Structures are given as structure tokens and as C-alpha cells.
């Protein structure tokens, strides 16, 4: 099995709000600021996204080989609470980055 390490730094987001990490459209983890979690997935291509309330990140694709580990980080950037990001672009208000691995 391949492994995804999901991380949320001490970002600018709400202290009490959890960030949902989705793999292929399914929520696999809900992380608070500073948390991380490892999730086993099948080898192959996967679609990743994060969300909090109504805000989301753009979709990121990763391609994992057997026994490969990829680390991704979801964050609420400092400008996420602006009027533009909150109401006009909520689908791209959050950040999702591949820290290491294929993406």
C-alpha cells in the first residue's frame, strides 16, 4: 500500500475549525492546526482536495507507486478571510501543496 501523510501547519485559519482532507472525493481526515495523519491508499493516481466550511482548495493530483509515501499540506492562507476569497472565490481560497513525492 502507498501512504499519504496529510499535514496542516499552524496556519492563519480558525483555531477551532478542522480542515477536511479529501481523497478521490471522500473525507479521510479532519485536522486541527498543527496536526498530521497518515492514510494508506492504493497505488495509482489520486485526486486530493481540502475544505473548511464553504471554502476549498483547487484539486491536486498525485501518482503513487507501491509502498511510496507522499506528503501533502493543506493550509488556510492569511488572505482566506477576505471578501473576495470568502464569497467570490471560495473554491480556491485554501492552499494544498505536495511537499514531497509526485504531484
Tab-separated table of N, CA and C in Angstrom:
chain	number	residue	atom	x	y	z
A	1	UNK	N	0.832	-1.186	0.000
A	1	UNK	CA	0.000	0.000	0.000
A	1	UNK	C	0.874	1.246	0.000
A	2	UNK	N	0.392	2.267	-0.648
A	2	UNK	CA	1.030	3.573	-0.644
A	2	UNK	C	0.493	4.367	0.545
A	3	UNK	N	1.220	5.407	0.928
A	3	UNK	CA	0.836	6.198	2.098
A	3	UNK	C	0.826	7.683	1.769
A	4	UNK	N	-0.226	8.346	2.198
A	4	UNK	CA	-0.296	9.808	2.145
A	4	UNK	C	-0.130	10.320	3.567
A	5	UNK	N	0.789	11.245	3.759
A	5	UNK	CA	0.902	11.936	5.029
A	5	UNK	C	0.248	13.293	4.825
A	6	UNK	N	-0.804	13.540	5.561
A	6	UNK	CA	-1.583	14.775	5.448
A	6	UNK	C	-1.190	15.682	6.599
A	7	UNK	N	-0.870	16.945	6.285
A	7	UNK	CA	-0.431	17.882	7.321
A	7	UNK	C	-1.201	19.186	7.218
A	8	UNK	N	-1.424	19.781	8.393
A	8	UNK	CA	-1.957	21.137	8.461
A	8	UNK	C	-1.063	21.919	9.400
A	9	UNK	N	-0.384	22.954	8.893
A	9	UNK	CA	0.508	23.729	9.761
A	9	UNK	C	-0.290	24.614	10.712
A	10	UNK	N	0.414	25.336	11.549
A	10	UNK	CA	-0.224	26.363	12.383
A	10	UNK	C	-0.520	27.542	11.477
A	11	UNK	N	-1.582	27.414	10.683
A	11	UNK	CA	-1.903	28.388	9.648
A	11	UNK	C	-2.742	29.538	10.197
A	12	UNK	N	-3.202	30.379	9.292
A	12	UNK	CA	-3.964	31.567	9.672
A	12	UNK	C	-5.429	31.275	9.950
A	13	UNK	N	-5.854	30.034	9.777
A	13	UNK	CA	-7.262	29.678	9.894
A	13	UNK	C	-7.772	29.645	11.320
A	14	UNK	N	-9.074	29.440	11.425
A	14	UNK	CA	-9.729	29.393	12.720
A	14	UNK	C	-9.121	28.344	13.631
A	15	UNK	N	-8.921	28.721	14.853
A	15	UNK	CA	-8.280	27.830	15.819
A	15	UNK	C	-9.130	26.590	16.067
A	16	UNK	N	-10.434	26.746	16.152
A	16	UNK	CA	-11.320	25.619	16.464
A	16	UNK	C	-11.810	24.870	15.229
A	17	UNK	N	-11.545	25.394	14.038
A	17	UNK	CA	-12.052	24.765	12.817
A	17	UNK	C	-11.130	23.660	12.341
A	18	UNK	N	-11.725	22.554	11.973
A	18	UNK	CA	-10.955	21.452	11.402
A	18	UNK	C	-10.958	21.573	9.883
A	19	UNK	N	-9.881	21.111	9.277
A	19	UNK	CA	-9.776	21.089	7.823
A	19	UNK	C	-9.995	19.649	7.369
A	20	UNK	N	-10.937	19.453	6.454
A	20	UNK	CA	-11.221	18.119	5.921
A	20	UNK	C	-10.321	17.858	4.726
A	21	UNK	N	-9.643	16.719	4.730
A	21	UNK	CA	-8.806	16.277	3.614
A	21	UNK	C	-9.579	15.216	2.850
A	22	UNK	N	-9.743	15.430	1.553
A	22	UNK	CA	-10.488	14.508	0.704
A	22	UNK	C	-9.544	13.801	-0.263
A	23	UNK	N	-9.724	12.506	-0.398
A	23	UNK	CA	-9.006	11.705	-1.384
A	23	UNK	C	-10.060	11.070	-2.277
A	24	UNK	N	-9.993	11.385	-3.561
A	24	UNK	CA	-10.958	10.872	-4.534
A	24	UNK	C	-12.397	11.152	-4.106
A	25	UNK	N	-12.617	12.345	-3.545
A	25	UNK	CA	-13.963	12.785	-3.172
A	25	UNK	C	-14.445	12.336	-1.806
A	26	UNK	N	-13.651	11.530	-1.091
A	26	UNK	CA	-14.040	11.041	0.238
A	26	UNK	C	-13.199	11.693	1.325
A	27	UNK	N	-13.837	12.120	2.400
A	27	UNK	CA	-13.105	12.678	3.536
A	27	UNK	C	-12.363	11.543	4.241
A	28	UNK	N	-11.038	11.696	4.362
A	28	UNK	CA	-10.222	10.671	5.012
A	28	UNK	C	-9.606	11.170	6.321
A	29	UNK	N	-9.635	12.490	6.543
A	29	UNK	CA	-9.076	13.053	7.783
A	29	UNK	C	-9.661	14.431	8.013
A	30	UNK	N	-9.771	14.804	9.280
A	30	UNK	CA	-10.178	16.156	9.690
A	30	UNK	C	-9.124	16.615	10.689
A	31	UNK	N	-8.337	17.618	10.285
A	31	UNK	CA	-7.189	18.017	11.092
A	31	UNK	C	-7.331	19.429	11.645
A	32	UNK	N	-6.913	19.585	12.894
A	32	UNK	CA	-6.801	20.907	13.514
A	32	UNK	C	-5.424	21.476	13.174
A	33	UNK	N	-5.242	22.753	13.459
A	33	UNK	CA	-3.942	23.400	13.221
A	33	UNK	C	-2.837	22.623	13.917
A	34	UNK	N	-1.744	22.363	13.169
A	34	UNK	CA	-0.586	21.675	13.727
A	34	UNK	C	-0.666	20.159	13.708
A	35	UNK	N	-1.779	19.585	13.247
A	35	UNK	CA	-1.949	18.131	13.239
A	35	UNK	C	-1.485	17.510	11.925
A	36	UNK	N	-1.231	16.204	11.981
A	36	UNK	CA	-0.940	15.430	10.771
A	36	UNK	C	-1.506	14.026	10.961
A	37	UNK	N	-1.679	13.343	9.838
A	37	UNK	CA	-2.214	11.985	9.881
A	37	UNK	C	-1.735	11.234	8.654
A	38	UNK	N	-1.425	9.948	8.834
A	38	UNK	CA	-1.024	9.086	7.714
A	38	UNK	C	-2.229	8.256	7.291
A	39	UNK	N	-2.394	8.130	5.970
A	39	UNK	CA	-3.519	7.392	5.411
A	39	UNK	C	-2.992	6.452	4.338
A	40	UNK	N	-3.349	5.184	4.427
A	40	UNK	CA	-2.952	4.230	3.389
A	40	UNK	C	-3.940	4.300	2.234
A	41	UNK	N	-3.394	4.302	1.013
A	41	UNK	CA	-4.200	4.321	-0.207
A	41	UNK	C	-3.615	3.308	-1.178
A	42	UNK	N	-4.383	2.950	-2.179
A	42	UNK	CA	-3.868	2.059	-3.211
A	42	UNK	C	-2.872	2.814	-4.081
A	43	UNK	N	-1.957	2.103	-4.685
A	43	UNK	CA	-1.025	2.724	-5.625
A	43	UNK	C	-1.826	3.233	-6.821
A	44	UNK	N	-1.330	4.304	-7.428
A	44	UNK	CA	-2.009	4.867	-8.592
A	44	UNK	C	-2.279	6.344	-8.419
A	45	UNK	N	-3.080	6.885	-9.321
A	45	UNK	CA	-3.391	8.323	-9.338
A	45	UNK	C	-4.578	8.611	-8.413
A	46	UNK	N	-4.427	9.685	-7.613
A	46	UNK	CA	-5.477	10.093	-6.690
A	46	UNK	C	-5.694	11.602	-6.777
A	47	UNK	N	-6.953	12.024	-6.592
A	47	UNK	CA	-7.330	13.438	-6.589
A	47	UNK	C	-7.482	13.884	-5.131
A	48	UNK	N	-6.800	14.967	-4.778
A	48	UNK	CA	-6.808	15.466	-3.406
A	48	UNK	C	-7.389	16.870	-3.359
A	49	UNK	N	-8.037	17.166	-2.253
A	49	UNK	CA	-8.605	18.499	-2.035
A	49	UNK	C	-8.778	18.673	-0.530
A	50	UNK	N	-8.784	19.934	-0.060
A	50	UNK	CA	-9.098	20.228	1.339
A	50	UNK	C	-10.251	21.215	1.374
A	51	UNK	N	-10.973	21.204	2.508
A	51	UNK	CA	-12.074	22.157	2.667
A	51	UNK	C	-12.294	22.457	4.146
A	52	UNK	N	-12.805	23.657	4.383
A	52	UNK	CA	-13.276	24.077	5.700
A	52	UNK	C	-14.552	24.854	5.443
A	53	UNK	N	-15.608	24.487	6.092
A	53	UNK	CA	-16.893	25.141	5.885
A	53	UNK	C	-17.187	25.219	4.381
A	54	UNK	N	-17.292	26.410	3.825
A	54	UNK	CA	-17.622	26.571	2.408
A	54	UNK	C	-16.388	26.805	1.538
A	55	UNK	N	-15.219	26.985	2.142
A	55	UNK	CA	-14.004	27.232	1.360
A	55	UNK	C	-13.317	25.923	1.003
A	56	UNK	N	-12.680	25.917	-0.179
A	56	UNK	CA	-11.995	24.720	-0.663
A	56	UNK	C	-10.674	25.108	-1.321
A	57	UNK	N	-9.870	24.095	-1.585
A	57	UNK	CA	-8.657	24.279	-2.369
A	57	UNK	C	-8.939	23.834	-3.796
A	58	UNK	N	-8.037	24.157	-4.665
A	58	UNK	CA	-8.083	23.569	-6.003
A	58	UNK	C	-7.695	22.103	-5.863
A	59	UNK	N	-8.117	21.293	-6.810
A	59	UNK	CA	-7.790	19.877	-6.784
A	59	UNK	C	-6.334	19.661	-7.199
A	60	UNK	N	-5.669	18.736	-6.513
A	60	UNK	CA	-4.295	18.352	-6.810
A	60	UNK	C	-4.287	16.862	-7.085
A	61	UNK	N	-3.549	16.442	-8.114
A	61	UNK	CA	-3.425	15.009	-8.405
A	61	UNK	C	-2.041	14.526	-8.010
A	62	UNK	N	-1.997	13.337	-7.422
A	62	UNK	CA	-0.727	12.684	-7.107
A	62	UNK	C	-0.769	11.283	-7.676
A	63	UNK	N	0.386	10.786	-8.060
A	63	UNK	CA	0.509	9.440	-8.612
A	63	UNK	C	1.488	8.686	-7.729
A	64	UNK	N	0.990	7.711	-6.984
A	64	UNK	CA	1.812	6.981	-6.025
A	64	UNK	C	2.128	5.584	-6.525
A	65	UNK	N	3.376	5.193	-6.360
A	65	UNK	CA	3.788	3.828	-6.649
A	65	UNK	C	3.565	2.956	-5.428
A	66	UNK	N	3.696	1.650	-5.601
A	66	UNK	CA	3.554	0.746	-4.453
A	66	UNK	C	4.578	1.104	-3.373
A	67	UNK	N	4.148	1.136	-2.138
A	67	UNK	CA	4.995	1.440	-0.980
A	67	UNK	C	5.573	2.847	-1.004
A	68	UNK	N	5.079	3.746	-1.858
A	68	UNK	CA	5.563	5.128	-1.896
A	68	UNK	C	4.811	5.971	-0.874
A	69	UNK	N	5.520	6.957	-0.307
A	69	UNK	CA	4.886	7.882	0.622
A	69	UNK	C	4.975	9.293	0.064
A	70	UNK	N	3.849	9.999	0.071
A	70	UNK	CA	3.779	11.375	-0.395
A	70	UNK	C	3.204	12.216	0.737
A	71	UNK	N	3.805	13.380	0.969
A	71	UNK	CA	3.332	14.308	1.997
A	71	UNK	C	2.657	15.489	1.327
A	72	UNK	N	1.452	15.793	1.787
A	72	UNK	CA	0.726	16.966	1.281
A	72	UNK	C	0.333	17.835	2.471
A	73	UNK	N	0.274	19.135	2.214
A	73	UNK	CA	-0.046	20.068	3.276
A	73	UNK	C	-1.189	20.963	2.840
A	74	UNK	N	-2.220	21.021	3.668
A	74	UNK	CA	-3.343	21.910	3.437
A	74	UNK	C	-3.288	23.047	4.425
A	75	UNK	N	-3.533	24.267	3.945
A	75	UNK	CA	-3.420	25.419	4.836
A	75	UNK	C	-4.463	26.477	4.502
A	76	UNK	N	-4.806	27.236	5.522
A	76	UNK	CA	-5.649	28.413	5.351
A	76	UNK	C	-4.685	29.590	5.248
A	77	UNK	N	-4.500	30.173	4.056
A	77	UNK	CA	-3.554	31.277	3.922
A	77	UNK	C	-4.077	32.539	4.612
A	78	UNK	N	-3.189	33.470	4.844
A	78	UNK	CA	-3.539	34.700	5.561
A	78	UNK	C	-4.694	35.446	4.912
A	79	UNK	N	-4.818	35.439	3.589
A	79	UNK	CA	-5.869	36.182	2.900
A	79	UNK	C	-7.160	35.422	2.688
A	80	UNK	N	-7.321	34.274	3.291
A	80	UNK	CA	-8.503	33.448	3.044
A	80	UNK	C	-9.798	34.088	3.518
A	81	UNK	N	-9.719	34.952	4.493
A	81	UNK	CA	-10.927	35.554	5.059
A	81	UNK	C	-11.323	36.858	4.368
A	82	UNK	N	-10.643	37.221	3.291
A	82	UNK	CA	-11.013	38.448	2.585
A	82	UNK	C	-12.361	38.281	1.909
A	83	UNK	N	-12.996	39.381	1.576
A	83	UNK	CA	-14.286	39.353	0.901
A	83	UNK	C	-14.210	38.569	-0.409
A	84	UNK	N	-13.155	38.791	-1.176
A	84	UNK	CA	-13.003	38.106	-2.458
A	84	UNK	C	-12.913	36.604	-2.274
A	85	UNK	N	-12.034	36.143	-1.384
A	85	UNK	CA	-11.867	34.708	-1.190
A	85	UNK	C	-13.053	34.062	-0.492
A	86	UNK	N	-13.696	34.774	0.393
A	86	UNK	CA	-14.818	34.202	1.126
A	86	UNK	C	-16.050	34.030	0.243
A	87	UNK	N	-16.346	35.032	-0.588
A	87	UNK	CA	-17.599	34.994	-1.337
A	87	UNK	C	-17.447	34.843	-2.849
A	88	UNK	N	-16.365	35.343	-3.420
A	88	UNK	CA	-16.226	35.290	-4.876
A	88	UNK	C	-15.390	34.119	-5.367
A	89	UNK	N	-14.438	33.655	-4.564
A	89	UNK	CA	-13.584	32.536	-4.962
A	89	UNK	C	-13.431	31.512	-3.841
A	90	UNK	N	-14.504	31.038	-3.256
A	90	UNK	CA	-14.362	30.096	-2.144
A	90	UNK	C	-13.771	28.754	-2.577
A	91	UNK	N	-13.873	28.423	-3.865
A	91	UNK	CA	-13.354	27.150	-4.367
A	91	UNK	C	-11.850	27.116	-4.527
A	92	UNK	N	-11.191	28.244	-4.315
A	92	UNK	CA	-9.730	28.296	-4.416
A	92	UNK	C	-9.134	29.103	-3.269
A	93	UNK	N	-9.867	29.236	-2.167
A	93	UNK	CA	-9.419	30.066	-1.056
A	93	UNK	C	-8.365	29.381	-0.196
A	94	UNK	N	-8.324	28.055	-0.195
A	94	UNK	CA	-7.367	27.312	0.621
A	94	UNK	C	-6.216	26.817	-0.237
A	95	UNK	N	-5.098	26.527	0.410
A	95	UNK	CA	-3.916	26.027	-0.291
A	95	UNK	C	-3.738	24.546	-0.026
A	96	UNK	N	-3.348	23.805	-1.067
A	96	UNK	CA	-2.988	22.396	-0.940
A	96	UNK	C	-1.731	22.192	-1.756
A	97	UNK	N	-0.667	21.744	-1.098
A	97	UNK	CA	0.631	21.610	-1.748
A	97	UNK	C	1.216	20.231	-1.516
A	98	UNK	N	1.870	19.691	-2.548
A	98	UNK	CA	2.632	18.453	-2.400
A	98	UNK	C	3.996	18.850	-1.880
A	99	UNK	N	4.355	18.372	-0.691
A	99	UNK	CA	5.623	18.730	-0.061
A	99	UNK	C	6.745	17.844	-0.586
A	100	UNK	N	6.467	16.559	-0.719
A	100	UNK	CA	7.436	15.646	-1.336
A	100	UNK	C	6.671	14.552	-2.050
A	101	UNK	N	7.235	14.017	-3.086
A	101	UNK	CA	6.581	12.967	-3.841
A	101	UNK	C	6.153	13.446	-5.207
A	102	UNK	N	5.261	12.716	-5.838
A	102	UNK	CA	4.811	13.003	-7.204
A	102	UNK	C	3.527	13.789	-7.187
A	103	UNK	N	3.538	14.913	-7.831
A	103	UNK	CA	2.307	15.691	-7.883
A	103	UNK	C	2.364	16.773	-8.900
